PDB file of C-alpha atoms in Angstrom:
ATOM      1  CA  MET L   1     -18.490  18.973  11.784  1.00 44.00           C
ATOM      2  CA  SER L   2     -21.803  17.281  11.526  1.00 44.00           C
ATOM      3  CA  ASN L   3     -23.198  14.902  14.089  1.00 45.00           C
ATOM      4  CA  SER L   4     -20.275  15.544  16.460  1.00 47.00           C
ATOM      5  CA  GLN L   5     -22.203  14.383  19.513  1.00 50.00           C
ATOM      6  CA  SER L   6     -22.628  10.805  18.270  1.00 52.00           C
ATOM      7  CA  ARG L   7     -19.135  10.019  17.020  1.00 51.00           C
ATOM      8  CA  PRO L   8     -16.424   8.440  19.197  1.00 52.00           C
ATOM      9  CA  MET L   9     -14.213  10.931  20.978  1.00 55.00           C
ATOM     10  CA  TYR L  10     -10.484  11.200  21.472  1.00 58.00           C
ATOM     11  CA  VAL L  11      -9.606   7.865  23.060  1.00 55.00           C
ATOM     12  CA  ALA L  12      -6.957   9.029  25.557  1.00 62.00           C
ATOM     13  CA  ARG L  13      -8.936  12.032  26.848  1.00 63.00           C
ATOM     14  CA  GLU L  14      -9.382  10.763  30.398  1.00 65.00           C
ATOM     15  CA  ARG L  15      -5.750   9.717  30.796  1.00 61.00           C
ATOM     16  CA  PHE L  16      -4.322  13.041  29.626  1.00 61.00           C
ATOM     17  CA  SER L  17      -6.778  15.024  31.741  1.00 60.00           C
ATOM     18  CA  ARG L  18      -5.255  13.838  34.980  1.00 59.00           C
ATOM     19  CA  GLU L  19      -2.678  15.984  36.749  1.00 53.00           C
ATOM     20  CA  THR L  20      -0.532  12.919  37.420  1.00 49.00           C
ATOM     21  CA  GLU L  21      -0.258  12.202  33.707  1.00 54.00           C
ATOM     22  CA  ALA L  22       0.743  15.791  33.014  1.00 51.00           C
ATOM     23  CA  GLU L  23       3.446  15.535  35.669  1.00 55.00           C
ATOM     24  CA  ARG L  24       4.640  12.123  34.475  1.00 54.00           C
ATOM     25  CA  ARG L  25       5.202  13.154  30.878  1.00 55.00           C
ATOM     26  CA  ARG L  26       8.703  14.495  30.351  1.00 50.00           C
ATOM     27  CA  ARG L  27       9.632  17.753  28.667  1.00 49.00           C
ATOM     28  CA  GLN L  28      12.700  16.276  27.066  1.00 50.00           C
ATOM     29  CA  PRO L  29      12.054  13.984  24.110  1.00 50.00           C
ATOM     30  CA  GLY L  30      14.238  10.954  23.501  1.00 52.00           C
ATOM     31  CA  GLN L  31      17.132  11.237  21.048  1.00 58.00           C
ATOM     32  CA  SER L  32      15.278   9.987  17.963  1.00 55.00           C
ATOM     33  CA  SER L  33      12.145  11.898  18.935  1.00 68.00           C
ATOM     34  CA  GLY L  34      14.217  15.058  19.302  1.00 71.00           C
ATOM     35  CA  LEU L  35      15.699  14.604  15.828  1.00 80.00           C
ATOM     36  CA  VAL L  36      12.255  14.167  14.282  1.00 80.00           C
ATOM     37  CA  THR L  37      10.900  17.196  16.144  1.00 79.00           C
ATOM     38  CA  ASP L  38      13.842  19.350  15.072  1.00 82.00           C
ATOM     39  CA  TRP L  39      13.399  18.237  11.457  1.00 88.00           C
ATOM     40  CA  CYS L  40       9.650  18.986  11.519  1.00 88.00           C
ATOM     41  CA  ALA L  41      10.158  22.385  13.158  1.00 86.00           C
ATOM     42  CA  ASN L  42      12.841  23.284  10.594  1.00 89.00           C
ATOM     43  CA  LYS L  43      10.568  22.257   7.710  1.00 93.00           C
ATOM     44  CA  LEU L  44       7.715  24.295   9.180  1.00 93.00           C
ATOM     45  CA  HIS L  45       9.985  27.346   9.512  1.00 91.00           C
ATOM     46  CA  GLU L  46      11.091  26.922   5.871  1.00 94.00           C
ATOM     47  CA  VAL L  47       7.455  27.457   4.883  1.00 94.00           C
ATOM     48  CA  VAL L  48       6.339  29.862   7.622  1.00 96.00           C
ATOM     49  CA  HIS L  49       8.806  32.727   8.057  1.00 92.00           C
ATOM     50  CA  GLU L  50       6.426  34.862  10.067  1.00 94.00           C
ATOM     51  CA  GLY L  51       2.871  34.630  11.278  1.00 96.00           C
ATOM     52  CA  ARG L  52       0.833  32.409  13.525  1.00 97.00           C
ATOM     53  CA  ILE L  53       1.711  28.795  14.336  1.00 96.00           C
ATOM     54  CA  LEU L  54      -0.496  26.496  16.397  1.00 95.00           C
ATOM     55  CA  ASP L  55       0.984  23.608  18.349  1.00 95.00           C
ATOM     56  CA  LEU L  56      -2.104  21.385  18.225  1.00 91.00           C
ATOM     57  CA  ALA L  57      -2.358  19.019  21.206  1.00 91.00           C
ATOM     58  CA  CYS L  58       0.790  20.612  22.638  1.00 92.00           C
ATOM     59  CA  GLY L  59       0.655  18.604  25.853  1.00 89.00           C
ATOM     60  CA  ASN L  60       3.286  19.838  28.276  1.00 89.00           C
ATOM     61  CA  GLY L  61       4.820  22.085  25.625  1.00 91.00           C
ATOM     62  CA  ARG L  62       7.964  20.093  24.972  1.00 87.00           C
ATOM     63  CA  HIS L  63       7.995  21.186  21.296  1.00 89.00           C
ATOM     64  CA  LEU L  64       7.222  24.869  21.841  1.00 92.00           C
ATOM     65  CA  PRO L  65      10.875  26.028  22.058  1.00 90.00           C
ATOM     66  CA  GLU L  66      11.647  24.565  18.613  1.00 89.00           C
ATOM     67  CA  LEU L  67       8.552  26.211  17.124  1.00 92.00           C
ATOM     68  CA  ALA L  68       9.192  29.667  18.581  1.00 92.00           C
ATOM     69  CA  GLY L  69      11.199  32.183  16.629  1.00 90.00           C
ATOM     70  CA  PRO L  70      11.456  35.761  15.379  1.00 93.00           C
ATOM     71  CA  GLY L  71       8.290  36.855  13.629  1.00 95.00           C
ATOM     72  CA  ILE L  72       6.340  33.834  14.880  1.00 95.00           C
ATOM     73  CA  GLU L  73       3.221  34.252  17.007  1.00 96.00           C
ATOM     74  CA  LEU L  74       2.992  30.869  18.700  1.00 96.00           C
ATOM     75  CA  PHE L  75      -0.193  29.377  20.179  1.00 96.00           C
ATOM     76  CA  ALA L  76      -0.239  26.380  22.528  1.00 96.00           C
ATOM     77  CA  GLY L  77      -3.445  24.361  22.259  1.00 95.00           C
ATOM     78  CA  ASP L  78      -4.576  21.332  24.229  1.00 94.00           C
ATOM     79  CA  PHE L  79      -7.748  20.068  25.896  1.00 91.00           C
ATOM     80  CA  SER L  80      -5.951  19.248  29.168  1.00 92.00           C
ATOM     81  CA  LYS L  81      -5.658  22.183  31.551  1.00 92.00           C
ATOM     82  CA  PRO L  82      -2.942  20.447  33.640  1.00 92.00           C
ATOM     83  CA  MET L  83      -0.865  19.892  30.497  1.00 90.00           C
ATOM     84  CA  LEU L  84      -1.337  23.515  29.378  1.00 94.00           C
ATOM     85  CA  GLU L  85      -0.252  24.695  32.827  1.00 92.00           C
ATOM     86  CA  LYS L  86       2.971  22.714  32.386  1.00 90.00           C
ATOM     87  CA  ALA L  87       3.444  24.207  28.914  1.00 92.00           C
ATOM     88  CA  MET L  88       3.032  27.735  30.268  1.00 93.00           C
ATOM     89  CA  GLU L  89       5.859  27.143  32.750  1.00 91.00           C
ATOM     90  CA  MET L  90       8.174  27.502  29.735  1.00 87.00           C
ATOM     91  CA  ASP L  91       7.336  31.220  29.631  1.00 84.00           C
ATOM     92  CA  LEU L  92       7.548  31.533  25.839  1.00 88.00           C
ATOM     93  CA  ASP L  93       4.899  34.225  25.476  1.00 89.00           C
ATOM     94  CA  ALA L  94       2.591  31.775  23.704  1.00 92.00           C
ATOM     95  CA  PRO L  95      -1.091  32.044  24.574  1.00 95.00           C
ATOM     96  CA  ALA L  96      -2.512  28.814  25.990  1.00 95.00           C
ATOM     97  CA  VAL L  97      -5.833  27.879  24.437  1.00 95.00           C
ATOM     98  CA  CYS L  98      -7.853  25.061  25.997  1.00 96.00           C
ATOM     99  CA  PHE L  99     -10.005  23.294  23.403  1.00 92.00           C
ATOM    100  CA  GLU L 100     -10.876  19.940  21.914  1.00 87.00           C
ATOM    101  CA  ALA L 101      -9.030  19.364  18.660  1.00 82.00           C
ATOM    102  CA  GLU L 102     -12.154  17.804  17.184  1.00 79.00           C
ATOM    103  CA  ARG L 103     -13.839  21.189  17.571  1.00 83.00           C
ATOM    104  CA  LEU L 104     -11.227  23.819  16.767  1.00 86.00           C
ATOM    105  CA  PRO L 105     -12.313  27.251  18.050  1.00 92.00           C
ATOM    106  CA  PHE L 106     -10.533  29.095  15.234  1.00 93.00           C
ATOM    107  CA  GLU L 107     -11.726  30.374  11.884  1.00 92.00           C
ATOM    108  CA  THR L 108     -10.413  28.663   8.754  1.00 88.00           C
ATOM    109  CA  ASP L 109      -6.961  29.988   7.760  1.00 92.00           C
ATOM    110  CA  SER L 110      -6.292  31.440  11.232  1.00 95.00           C
ATOM    111  CA  PHE L 111      -2.742  30.063  11.189  1.00 96.00           C
ATOM    112  CA  GLU L 112       0.084  30.025   8.691  1.00 96.00           C
ATOM    113  CA  GLY L 113       1.199  26.681  10.102  1.00 94.00           C
ATOM    114  CA  VAL L 114       0.087  23.923  12.448  1.00 91.00           C
ATOM    115  CA  PHE L 115       2.376  21.491  14.241  1.00 92.00           C
ATOM    116  CA  SER L 116       1.225  18.341  16.006  1.00 87.00           C
ATOM    117  CA  ALA L 117       3.214  15.453  17.430  1.00 83.00           C
ATOM    118  CA  ARG L 118       1.906  12.167  18.759  1.00 76.00           C
ATOM    119  CA  PHE L 119      -1.723  13.135  18.511  1.00 80.00           C
ATOM    120  CA  PHE L 120      -3.531  11.904  15.419  1.00 77.00           C
ATOM    121  CA  HIS L 121      -3.154   8.212  16.247  1.00 72.00           C
ATOM    122  CA  HIS L 122      -5.307   8.830  19.358  1.00 74.00           C
ATOM    123  CA  LEU L 123      -8.285   9.907  17.261  1.00 77.00           C
ATOM    124  CA  PRO L 124     -10.926   7.213  16.829  1.00 76.00           C
ATOM    125  CA  THR L 125     -11.596   7.327  13.080  1.00 80.00           C
ATOM    126  CA  THR L 126     -10.105   8.372   9.760  1.00 82.00           C
ATOM    127  CA  GLU L 127     -13.092  10.694   9.276  1.00 83.00           C
ATOM    128  CA  VAL L 128     -12.264  12.646  12.446  1.00 74.00           C
ATOM    129  CA  ARG L 129      -8.563  12.804  11.517  1.00 75.00           C
ATOM    130  CA  SER L 130      -9.306  14.130   8.034  1.00 76.00           C
ATOM    131  CA  GLU L 131     -11.650  16.835   9.334  1.00 72.00           C
ATOM    132  CA  ILE L 132      -8.945  18.284  11.538  1.00 71.00           C
TER     133      ILE L 132
END
């Protein structure tokens, strides 16, 4: 990404960095949210039968159980250490990787699939969203 220092950053960064926010967010999605998550996870598993899946901006890990499965090497990624700590309480054998989504620390094609829920609308510009 060029000129990454001058562009606007993830707009909710400060809020999601706080321990209180990590604690406040619930692990259980609402009914409609759960249906959407299940549908997305099923579609992802139709395409990715085995390999590496990244839950990008995983937050407290509420979607990790739906993404886990036989033959899947799951990675939990978020910039908030308190949120990653909550995600790791699920004990799903998914490495927790702390990083900023605007600067992914992975090589191109490192994953067979990427899942992300409720994240992209927090990014400041279409340019940043399209680069991810």
